Coordinates of C-alpha atoms in Angstrom, one line a residue:
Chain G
X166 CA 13.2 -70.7 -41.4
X167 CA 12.4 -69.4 -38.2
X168 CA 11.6 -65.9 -36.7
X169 CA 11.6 -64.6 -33.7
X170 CA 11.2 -61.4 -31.9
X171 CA 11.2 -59.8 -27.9
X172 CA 11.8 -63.9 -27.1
X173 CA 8.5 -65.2 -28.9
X174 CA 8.8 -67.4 -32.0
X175 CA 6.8 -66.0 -34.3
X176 CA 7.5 -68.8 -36.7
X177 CA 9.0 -72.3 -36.9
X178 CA 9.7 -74.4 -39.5
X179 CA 8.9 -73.0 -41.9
X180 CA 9.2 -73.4 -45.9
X181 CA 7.9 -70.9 -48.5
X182 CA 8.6 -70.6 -51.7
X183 CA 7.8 -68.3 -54.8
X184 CA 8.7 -69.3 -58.5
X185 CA 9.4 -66.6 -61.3
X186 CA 6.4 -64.7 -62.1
X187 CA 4.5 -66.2 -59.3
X188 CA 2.3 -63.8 -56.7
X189 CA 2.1 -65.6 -53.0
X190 CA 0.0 -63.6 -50.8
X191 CA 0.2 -63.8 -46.6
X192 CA -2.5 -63.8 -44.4
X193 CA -2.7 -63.7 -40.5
X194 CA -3.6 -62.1 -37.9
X195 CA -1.8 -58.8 -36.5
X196 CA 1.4 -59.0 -35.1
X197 CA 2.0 -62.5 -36.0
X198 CA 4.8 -61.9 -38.3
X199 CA 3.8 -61.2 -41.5
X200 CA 6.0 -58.0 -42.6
X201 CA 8.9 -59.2 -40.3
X202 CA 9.1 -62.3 -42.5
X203 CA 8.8 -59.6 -45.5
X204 CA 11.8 -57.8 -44.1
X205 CA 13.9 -61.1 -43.2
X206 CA 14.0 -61.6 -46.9
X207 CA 15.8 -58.4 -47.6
X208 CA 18.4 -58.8 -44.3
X209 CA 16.0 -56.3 -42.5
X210 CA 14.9 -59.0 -39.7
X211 CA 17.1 -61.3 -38.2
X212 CA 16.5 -64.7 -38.8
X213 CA 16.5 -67.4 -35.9
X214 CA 17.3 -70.1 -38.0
X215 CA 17.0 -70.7 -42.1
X216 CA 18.1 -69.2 -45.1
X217 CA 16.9 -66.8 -47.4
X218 CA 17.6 -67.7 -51.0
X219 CA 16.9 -65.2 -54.1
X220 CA 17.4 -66.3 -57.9
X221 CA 19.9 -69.2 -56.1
X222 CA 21.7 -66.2 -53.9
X223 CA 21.9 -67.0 -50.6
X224 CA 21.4 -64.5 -48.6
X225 CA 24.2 -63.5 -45.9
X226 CA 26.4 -60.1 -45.2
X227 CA 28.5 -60.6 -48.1
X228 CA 25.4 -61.0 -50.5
X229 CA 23.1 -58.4 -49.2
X230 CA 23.9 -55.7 -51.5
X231 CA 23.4 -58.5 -54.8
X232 CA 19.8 -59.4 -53.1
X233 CA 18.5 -55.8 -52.6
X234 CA 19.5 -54.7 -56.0
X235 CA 17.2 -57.2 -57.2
X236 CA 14.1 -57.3 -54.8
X237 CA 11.6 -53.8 -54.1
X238 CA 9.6 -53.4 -50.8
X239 CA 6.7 -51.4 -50.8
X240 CA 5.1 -50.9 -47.6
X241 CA 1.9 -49.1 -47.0
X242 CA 3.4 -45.9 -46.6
X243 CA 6.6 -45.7 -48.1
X244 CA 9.4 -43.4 -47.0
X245 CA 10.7 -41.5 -50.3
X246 CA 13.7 -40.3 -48.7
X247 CA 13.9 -37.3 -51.1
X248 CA 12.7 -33.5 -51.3
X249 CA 10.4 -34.0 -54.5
X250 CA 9.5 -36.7 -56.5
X251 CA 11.5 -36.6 -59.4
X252 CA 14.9 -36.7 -56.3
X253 CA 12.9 -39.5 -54.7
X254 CA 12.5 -41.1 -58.7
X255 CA 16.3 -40.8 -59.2
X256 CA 17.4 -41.4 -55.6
X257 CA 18.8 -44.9 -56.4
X258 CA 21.2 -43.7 -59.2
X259 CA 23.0 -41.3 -57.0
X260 CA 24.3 -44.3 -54.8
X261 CA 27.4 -45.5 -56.2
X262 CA 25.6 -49.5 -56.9
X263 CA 23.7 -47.6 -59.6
X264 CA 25.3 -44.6 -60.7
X265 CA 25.6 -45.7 -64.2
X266 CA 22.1 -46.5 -64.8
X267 CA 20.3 -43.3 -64.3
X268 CA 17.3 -43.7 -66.4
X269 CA 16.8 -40.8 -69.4
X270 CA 13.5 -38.5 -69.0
X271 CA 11.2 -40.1 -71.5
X272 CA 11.5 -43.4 -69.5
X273 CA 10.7 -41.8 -66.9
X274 CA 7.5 -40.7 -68.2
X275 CA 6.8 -43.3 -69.5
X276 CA 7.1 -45.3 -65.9
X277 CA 4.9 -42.8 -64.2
X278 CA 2.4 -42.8 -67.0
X279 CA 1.9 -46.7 -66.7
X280 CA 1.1 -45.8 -63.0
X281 CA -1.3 -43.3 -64.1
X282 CA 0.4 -40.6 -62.1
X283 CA 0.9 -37.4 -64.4
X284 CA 4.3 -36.0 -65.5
X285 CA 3.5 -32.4 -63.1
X286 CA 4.0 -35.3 -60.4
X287 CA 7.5 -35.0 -60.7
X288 CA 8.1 -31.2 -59.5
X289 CA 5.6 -32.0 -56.2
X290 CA 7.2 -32.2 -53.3
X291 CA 7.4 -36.0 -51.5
X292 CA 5.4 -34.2 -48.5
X293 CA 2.3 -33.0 -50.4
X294 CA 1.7 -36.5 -52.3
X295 CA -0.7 -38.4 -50.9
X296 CA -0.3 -42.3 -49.7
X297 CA -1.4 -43.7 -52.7
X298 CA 0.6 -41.6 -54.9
X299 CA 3.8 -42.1 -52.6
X300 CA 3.3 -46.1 -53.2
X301 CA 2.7 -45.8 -56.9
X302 CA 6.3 -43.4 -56.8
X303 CA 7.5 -46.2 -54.7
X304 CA 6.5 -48.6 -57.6
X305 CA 7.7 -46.5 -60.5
X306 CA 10.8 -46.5 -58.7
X307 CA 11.4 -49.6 -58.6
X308 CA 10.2 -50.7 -62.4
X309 CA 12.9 -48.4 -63.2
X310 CA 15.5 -49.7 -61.2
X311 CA 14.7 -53.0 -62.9
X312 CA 13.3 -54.9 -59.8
X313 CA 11.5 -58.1 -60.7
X314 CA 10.4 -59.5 -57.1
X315 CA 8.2 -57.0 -55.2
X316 CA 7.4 -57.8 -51.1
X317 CA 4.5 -55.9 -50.9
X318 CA 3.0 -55.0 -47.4
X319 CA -0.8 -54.1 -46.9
X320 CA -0.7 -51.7 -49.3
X321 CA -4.5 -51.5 -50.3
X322 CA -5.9 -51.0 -47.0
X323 CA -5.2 -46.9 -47.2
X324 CA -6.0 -46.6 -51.0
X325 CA -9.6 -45.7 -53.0
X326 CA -10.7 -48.1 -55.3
X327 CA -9.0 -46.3 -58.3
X328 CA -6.0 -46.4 -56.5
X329 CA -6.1 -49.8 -55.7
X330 CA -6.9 -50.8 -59.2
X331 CA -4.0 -49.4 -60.9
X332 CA -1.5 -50.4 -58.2
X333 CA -3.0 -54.3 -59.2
X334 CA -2.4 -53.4 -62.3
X335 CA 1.1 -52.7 -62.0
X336 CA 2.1 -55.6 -59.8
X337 CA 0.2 -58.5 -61.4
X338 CA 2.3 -58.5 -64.1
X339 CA 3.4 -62.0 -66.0
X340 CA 6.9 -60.9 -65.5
X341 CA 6.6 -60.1 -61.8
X342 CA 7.2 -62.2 -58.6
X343 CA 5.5 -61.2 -55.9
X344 CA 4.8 -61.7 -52.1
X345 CA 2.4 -59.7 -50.1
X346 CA 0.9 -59.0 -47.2
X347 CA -2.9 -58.6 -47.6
X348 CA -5.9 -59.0 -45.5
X349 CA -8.3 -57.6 -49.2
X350 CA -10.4 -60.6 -50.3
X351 CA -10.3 -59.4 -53.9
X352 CA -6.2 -58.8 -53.9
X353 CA -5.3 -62.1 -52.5
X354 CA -8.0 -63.6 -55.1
X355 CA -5.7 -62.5 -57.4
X356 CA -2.8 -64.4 -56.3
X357 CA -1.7 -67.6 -57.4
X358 CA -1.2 -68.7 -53.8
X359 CA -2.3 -67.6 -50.4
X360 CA -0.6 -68.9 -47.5
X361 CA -1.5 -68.2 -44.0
X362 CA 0.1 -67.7 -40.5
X363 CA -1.1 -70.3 -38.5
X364 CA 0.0 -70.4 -34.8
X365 CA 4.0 -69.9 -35.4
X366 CA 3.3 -71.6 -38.7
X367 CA 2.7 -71.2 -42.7
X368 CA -0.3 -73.2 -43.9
X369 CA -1.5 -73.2 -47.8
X370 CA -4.7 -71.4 -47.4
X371 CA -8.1 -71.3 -49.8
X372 CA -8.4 -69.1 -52.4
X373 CA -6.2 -67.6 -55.0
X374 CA -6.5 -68.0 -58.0
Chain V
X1497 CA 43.9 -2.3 -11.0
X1498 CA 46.3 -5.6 -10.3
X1499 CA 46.1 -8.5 -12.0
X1500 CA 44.1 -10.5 -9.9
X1501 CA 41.4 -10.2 -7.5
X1502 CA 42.6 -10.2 -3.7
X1503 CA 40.7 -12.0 -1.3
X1504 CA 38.1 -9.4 0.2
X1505 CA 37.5 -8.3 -4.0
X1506 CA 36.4 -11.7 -4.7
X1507 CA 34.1 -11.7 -1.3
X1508 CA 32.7 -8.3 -2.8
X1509 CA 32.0 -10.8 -6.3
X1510 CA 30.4 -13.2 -4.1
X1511 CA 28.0 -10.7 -2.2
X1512 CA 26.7 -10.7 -5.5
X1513 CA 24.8 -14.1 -5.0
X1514 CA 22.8 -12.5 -1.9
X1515 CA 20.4 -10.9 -4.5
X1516 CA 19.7 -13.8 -6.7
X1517 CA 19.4 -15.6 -3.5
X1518 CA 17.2 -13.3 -1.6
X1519 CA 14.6 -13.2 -5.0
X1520 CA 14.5 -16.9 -4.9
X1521 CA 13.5 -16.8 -0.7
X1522 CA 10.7 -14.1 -1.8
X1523 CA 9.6 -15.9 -4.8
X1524 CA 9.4 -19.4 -2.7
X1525 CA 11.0 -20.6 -5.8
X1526 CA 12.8 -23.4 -4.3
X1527 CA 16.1 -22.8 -5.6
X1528 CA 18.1 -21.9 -2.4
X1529 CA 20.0 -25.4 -1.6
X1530 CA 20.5 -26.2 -5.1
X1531 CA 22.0 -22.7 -6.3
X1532 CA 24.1 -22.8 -2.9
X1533 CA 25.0 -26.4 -3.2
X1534 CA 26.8 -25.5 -7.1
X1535 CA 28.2 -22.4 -6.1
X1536 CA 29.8 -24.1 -3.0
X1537 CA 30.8 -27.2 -5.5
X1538 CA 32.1 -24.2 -8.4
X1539 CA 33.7 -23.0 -5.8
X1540 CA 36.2 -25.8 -4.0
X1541 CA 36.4 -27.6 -7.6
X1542 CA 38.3 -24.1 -9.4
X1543 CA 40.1 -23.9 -6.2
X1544 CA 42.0 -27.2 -6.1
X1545 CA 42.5 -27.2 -10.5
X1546 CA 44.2 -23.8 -9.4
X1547 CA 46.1 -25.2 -6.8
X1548 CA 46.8 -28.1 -9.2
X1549 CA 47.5 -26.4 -12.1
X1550 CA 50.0 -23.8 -10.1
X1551 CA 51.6 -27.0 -8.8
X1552 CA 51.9 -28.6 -12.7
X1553 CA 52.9 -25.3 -14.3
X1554 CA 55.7 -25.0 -11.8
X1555 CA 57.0 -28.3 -12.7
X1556 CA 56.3 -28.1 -16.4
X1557 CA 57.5 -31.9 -17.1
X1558 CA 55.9 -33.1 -20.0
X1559 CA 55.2 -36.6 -18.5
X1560 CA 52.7 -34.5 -15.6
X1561 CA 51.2 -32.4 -18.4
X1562 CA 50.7 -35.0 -20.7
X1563 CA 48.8 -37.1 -17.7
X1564 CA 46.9 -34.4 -16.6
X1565 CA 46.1 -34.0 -20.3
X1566 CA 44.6 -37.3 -20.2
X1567 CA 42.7 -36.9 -17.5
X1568 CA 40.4 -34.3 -19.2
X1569 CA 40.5 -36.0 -22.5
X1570 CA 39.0 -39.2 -20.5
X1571 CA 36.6 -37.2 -18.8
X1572 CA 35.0 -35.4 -21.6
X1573 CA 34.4 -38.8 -23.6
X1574 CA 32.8 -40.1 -20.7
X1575 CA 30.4 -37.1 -20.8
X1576 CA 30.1 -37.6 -24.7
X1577 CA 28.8 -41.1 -24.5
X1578 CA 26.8 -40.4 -21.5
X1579 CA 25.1 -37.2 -22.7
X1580 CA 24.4 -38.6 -26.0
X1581 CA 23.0 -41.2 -24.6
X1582 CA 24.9 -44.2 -25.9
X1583 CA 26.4 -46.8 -24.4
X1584 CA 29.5 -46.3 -23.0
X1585 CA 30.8 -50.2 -22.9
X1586 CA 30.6 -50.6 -27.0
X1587 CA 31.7 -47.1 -28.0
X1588 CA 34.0 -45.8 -25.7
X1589 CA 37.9 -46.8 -27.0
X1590 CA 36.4 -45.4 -30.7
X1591 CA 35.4 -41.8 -29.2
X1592 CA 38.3 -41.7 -27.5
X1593 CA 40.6 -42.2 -30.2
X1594 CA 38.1 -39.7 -32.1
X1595 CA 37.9 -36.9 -29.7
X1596 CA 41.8 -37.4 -29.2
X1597 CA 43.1 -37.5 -32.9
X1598 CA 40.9 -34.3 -33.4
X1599 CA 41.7 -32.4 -30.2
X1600 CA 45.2 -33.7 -30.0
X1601 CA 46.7 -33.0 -33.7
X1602 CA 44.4 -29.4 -33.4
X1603 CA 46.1 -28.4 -30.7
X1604 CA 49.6 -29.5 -31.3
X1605 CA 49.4 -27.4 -34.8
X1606 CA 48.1 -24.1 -32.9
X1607 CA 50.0 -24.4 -30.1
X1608 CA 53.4 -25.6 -31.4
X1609 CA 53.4 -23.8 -35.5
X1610 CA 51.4 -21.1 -34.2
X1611 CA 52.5 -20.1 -30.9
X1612 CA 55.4 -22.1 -30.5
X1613 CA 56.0 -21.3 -26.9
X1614 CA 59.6 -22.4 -25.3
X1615 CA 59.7 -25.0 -24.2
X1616 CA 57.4 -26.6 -27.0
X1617 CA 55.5 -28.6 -24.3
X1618 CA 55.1 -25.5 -21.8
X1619 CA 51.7 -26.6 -19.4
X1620 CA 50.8 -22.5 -19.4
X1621 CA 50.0 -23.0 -23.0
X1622 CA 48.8 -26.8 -24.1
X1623 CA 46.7 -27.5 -20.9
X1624 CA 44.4 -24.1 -21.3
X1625 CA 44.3 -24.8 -24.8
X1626 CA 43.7 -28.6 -24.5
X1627 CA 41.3 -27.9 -21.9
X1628 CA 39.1 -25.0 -24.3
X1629 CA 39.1 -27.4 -27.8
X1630 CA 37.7 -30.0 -25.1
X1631 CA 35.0 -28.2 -23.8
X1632 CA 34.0 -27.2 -27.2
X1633 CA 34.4 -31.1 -29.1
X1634 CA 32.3 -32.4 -25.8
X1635 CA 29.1 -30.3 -26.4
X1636 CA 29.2 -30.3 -30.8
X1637 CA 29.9 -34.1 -29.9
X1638 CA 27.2 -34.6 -27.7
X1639 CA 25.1 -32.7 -30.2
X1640 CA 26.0 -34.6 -33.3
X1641 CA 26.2 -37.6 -31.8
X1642 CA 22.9 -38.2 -30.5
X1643 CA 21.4 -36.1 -33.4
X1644 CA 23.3 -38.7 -35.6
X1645 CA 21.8 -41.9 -34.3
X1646 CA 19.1 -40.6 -33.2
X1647 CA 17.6 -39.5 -36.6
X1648 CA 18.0 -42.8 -38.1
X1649 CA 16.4 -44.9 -34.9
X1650 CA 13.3 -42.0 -35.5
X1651 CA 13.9 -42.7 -39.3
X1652 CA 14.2 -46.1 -39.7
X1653 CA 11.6 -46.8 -42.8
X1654 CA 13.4 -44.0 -44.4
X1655 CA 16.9 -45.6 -43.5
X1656 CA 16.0 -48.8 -44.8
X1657 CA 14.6 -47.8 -47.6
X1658 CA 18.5 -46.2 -48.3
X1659 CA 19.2 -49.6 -48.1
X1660 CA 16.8 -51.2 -50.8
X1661 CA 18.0 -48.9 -53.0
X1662 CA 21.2 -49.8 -53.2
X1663 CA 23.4 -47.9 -51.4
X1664 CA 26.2 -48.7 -49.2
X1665 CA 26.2 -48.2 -45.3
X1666 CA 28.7 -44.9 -45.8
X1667 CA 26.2 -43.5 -48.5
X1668 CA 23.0 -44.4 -46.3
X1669 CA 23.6 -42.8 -43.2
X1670 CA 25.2 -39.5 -45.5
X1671 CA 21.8 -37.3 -45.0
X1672 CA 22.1 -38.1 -41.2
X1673 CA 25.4 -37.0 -40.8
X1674 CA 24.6 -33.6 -42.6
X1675 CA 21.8 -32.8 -40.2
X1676 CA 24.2 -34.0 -37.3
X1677 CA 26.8 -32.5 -38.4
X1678 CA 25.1 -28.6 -39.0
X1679 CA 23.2 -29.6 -35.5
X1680 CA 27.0 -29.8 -34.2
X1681 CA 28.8 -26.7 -35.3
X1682 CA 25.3 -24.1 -35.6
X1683 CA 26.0 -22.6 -32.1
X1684 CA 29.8 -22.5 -32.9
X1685 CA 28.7 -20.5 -36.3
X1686 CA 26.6 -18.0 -34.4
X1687 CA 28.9 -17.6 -32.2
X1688 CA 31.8 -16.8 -34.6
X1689 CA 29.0 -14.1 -36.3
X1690 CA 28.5 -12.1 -33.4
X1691 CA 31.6 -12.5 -31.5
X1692 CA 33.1 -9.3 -30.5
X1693 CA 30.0 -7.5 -31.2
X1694 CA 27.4 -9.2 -29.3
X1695 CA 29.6 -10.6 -26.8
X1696 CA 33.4 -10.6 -25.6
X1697 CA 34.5 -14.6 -25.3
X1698 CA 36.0 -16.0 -22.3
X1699 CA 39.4 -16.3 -22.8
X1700 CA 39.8 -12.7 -24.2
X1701 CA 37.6 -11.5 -21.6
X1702 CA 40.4 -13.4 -19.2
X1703 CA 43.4 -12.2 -21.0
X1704 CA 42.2 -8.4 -21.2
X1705 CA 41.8 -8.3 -17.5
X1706 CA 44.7 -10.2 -17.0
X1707 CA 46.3 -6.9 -18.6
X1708 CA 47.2 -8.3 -21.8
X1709 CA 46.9 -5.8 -24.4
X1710 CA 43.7 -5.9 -26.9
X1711 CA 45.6 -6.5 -29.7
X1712 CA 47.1 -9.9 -28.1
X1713 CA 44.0 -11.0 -26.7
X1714 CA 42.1 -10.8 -30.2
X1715 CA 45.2 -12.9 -31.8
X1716 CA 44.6 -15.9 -29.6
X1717 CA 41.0 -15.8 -29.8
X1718 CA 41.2 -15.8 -33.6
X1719 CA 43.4 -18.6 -32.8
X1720 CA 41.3 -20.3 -30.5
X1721 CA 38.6 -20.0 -32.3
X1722 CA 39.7 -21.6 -35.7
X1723 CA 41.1 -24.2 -33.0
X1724 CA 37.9 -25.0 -31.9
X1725 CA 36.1 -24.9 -34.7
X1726 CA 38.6 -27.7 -36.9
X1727 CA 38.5 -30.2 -34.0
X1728 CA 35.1 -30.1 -33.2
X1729 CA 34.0 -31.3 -37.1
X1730 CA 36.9 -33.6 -37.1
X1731 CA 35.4 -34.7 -34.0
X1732 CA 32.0 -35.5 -34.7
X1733 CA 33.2 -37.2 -38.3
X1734 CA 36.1 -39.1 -36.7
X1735 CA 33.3 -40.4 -34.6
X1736 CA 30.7 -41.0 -36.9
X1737 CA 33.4 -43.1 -39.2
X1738 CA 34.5 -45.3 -35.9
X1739 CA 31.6 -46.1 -34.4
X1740 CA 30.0 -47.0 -37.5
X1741 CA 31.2 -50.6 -37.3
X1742 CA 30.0 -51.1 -33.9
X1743 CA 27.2 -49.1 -34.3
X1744 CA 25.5 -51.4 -37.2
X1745 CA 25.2 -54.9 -37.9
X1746 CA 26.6 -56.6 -40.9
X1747 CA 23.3 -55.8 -43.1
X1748 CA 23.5 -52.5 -42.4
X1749 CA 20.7 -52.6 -39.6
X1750 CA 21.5 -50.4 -36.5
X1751 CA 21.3 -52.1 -33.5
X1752 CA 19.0 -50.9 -31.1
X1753 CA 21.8 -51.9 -28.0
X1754 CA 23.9 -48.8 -28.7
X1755 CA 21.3 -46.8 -26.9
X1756 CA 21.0 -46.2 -23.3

């Protein structure tokens, strides 16, 4: 693939690829390209050149809605889109694509409890939650819409140490595939991969696990 | 009183300006050649429309009316596009058609089930009318409009996060267009609540010293005012819904060349 932005290639041929279950982290310097290449998997970022191919779905127009429904993005502050939690928690079965899915009450506790984020949580209003809070909502949000790929951007750098353990916990699962965006030695020593940007390009890096 | 003012009457009005003028020579406030320069402009401008608009309403063909009609309809969606700060090149056949549908079928249904004036395309009645839903759909436009694409250039994360959660581009941009769309008929809704206590609108105000009785002046203003108020949200949705295609790209992101 290649990406480009403002007339600067940020990135040229290049190849990366994640298996099932596998967690790729991204290192590089700022600005280089990391979370643009993040977004050009969802449809979010042009492409220059290249495809974008999810569970053997290509990605184009037509496919979009089929890739999203299957892929979460949690950013370092995520945008919850919603007055309280519990709207922001059931946000995604209101659109049409997942109306008939709208998870029952005890599942939803249950997701916020395996976040560690108490049930009073749900009656708080998105503004008053702080930004490690909003990214485990983000999280529980997407476990419950099903998502099995996660694109994670730098989402560590903000949180405390408890914080940051339980969002580890919740994204190095066996049955997750991730690929984030991380400059925290301990995070990307977690991964199975790291690969790094490289002057416009990706180069497997030292250290993962 | 007649029921017009007579040339040395409307010089009396215009002595008027001398005190505004005079405070702003006092106060060194600067405001001299620019006040001058719009009542001069006001002035000339209302001058030749009434010249014009004597010479169309003598005629009363439907083919002049109709034209004339088009002219302001033109206008005014230039204005939209340019006060809303979008670009005129990709949007402007879609506003058009927008501001035209809603202003057009509006009128026709007040002026022709409601007043039904003879002949049915008599220019006393369709161009004032035409001319006050314009006014009106211009500034809610304007106001929705830029609030509407505004919000979701400052919102973007929040947009795209719609998105990734699976809904469609009609369903995404749905809290924008409610905040556009109370941003575009709020000063219409206060208006509605205090008119006739607060204030006396325009066209009633014209009517009444035009010597038509009260009672007759209130009916067209009720009138005018549902008139206005029915095109101006068809208006901004019309809009919204047209532009929407040109307005994002195929994966729903919206393209940061519709902006000036």
């Amino acid at each position: 693939m290649e990406l480009c932005a403002g007339g600067r290639t940020l990135l040229a041929g290049a190849d990366l690829r994640a298996r099932a279950g596998e967690k790729v982290g991204l290192r590089g310097a700022s600005g280089c390209g990391k979370s643009s290449l993040l977004k050009s998997a969802v449809g979010l970022f042009p492409l220059a050149a290249g495809e974008v191919v999810v569970d053997g779905v290509s990605l184009s127009p037509a496919t979009a809605g089929a890739v999203r429904a299957r892929v979460a993005f949690v950013g370092q502050e995520p945008a919850l889109g919603a007055e309280t939690v519990r709207d922001a928690l059931l946000l995604p079965f209101r659109f049409k694509a997942h109306r008939d899915r709208r998870p029952a009450e005890r599942r939803l506790l249950e997701t916020l409890d395996s976040l560690l984020l108490p049930a009073s949580i749900m009656e708080k209003a998105c503004a008053r939650v702080s930004g490690g809070e909003k990214q485990r909502v983000a999280m529980a949000r997407a476990l419950l819409m099903g998502k099995t790929i996660f694109l994670v951007d730098e989402i560590t750098s903000a949180l405390d140490p408890e914080s940051k353990r339980v969002a580890m916990e919740a994204l190095f699962r066996p049955e997750l595939t991730m690929l984030s965006v991380s400059h925290d030695p301990e995070w990307l020593a977690r991964c199975d991969r790291v690969v790094s940007f490289e002057g416009g390009r990706l180069e497997e890096a030292e250290g993962g696990t | 009183m007649s029921g017009h003012l007579t040339l040395p009457a409307l010089l009396v009005t215009y002595a008027l300006m001398l005190l505004p003028l005079a405070l702003f020579v006092r106060l060194r406030l600067g405001l001299v050649r620019v006040t001058l320069v719009a009542l001069v402009r006001m002035s000339v401008q209302l001058a030749l429309v009434g010249l014009y608009l004597k010479w169309i309403f003598e005629l009363n063909r439907p083919g002049v009316t109709a034209a004339w009609m088009g002219v302001m309809l033109l206008t005014a969606n230039y204005d939209v596009l340019g006060k809303a700060g979008l670009r005129r090149r990709l949007f402007f056949s879609r506003t058009l058609m927008a501001i035209g549908a809603s202003v057009g079928g509006t009128a026709a249904w007040f002026v022709l089930l409601s007043i039904r004036p003879d002949p049915p395309y008599d220019a006393r009645y369709a161009i004032p009318i035409v001319g006050m839903l314009l006014g009106n759909t211009l500034r809610s436009n304007v106001l929705g409009l830029e609030r509407f694409y505004g919000d979701i250039r400052r919102n973007e994360a929040e947009f795209e996060t719609y998105l990734l959660l699976g809904a469609a581009l009609d369903e995404a941009v749905r809290p924008y267009l409610r905040t556009a769309m109370r941003a575009a008929i709020n000063p219409s809704l206060a208006t509605m609540a205090s008119m006739g206590i607060v204030s006396l609108p325009g066209m009633m105000t014209g009517q009444l010293l035009g010597g038509a009785s009260p009672t007759a002046a209130i009916e067209y203003q009720i009138g005018i005012m549902i008139s206005i108020f029915v095109s101006m949200v068809l208006a901004v949705l019309l809009n919204v819904r047209l532009t929407l295609s040109v307005a994002f790209d195929a994966y729903g992101r919206l393209r940061s060349e519709i902006f000036r």
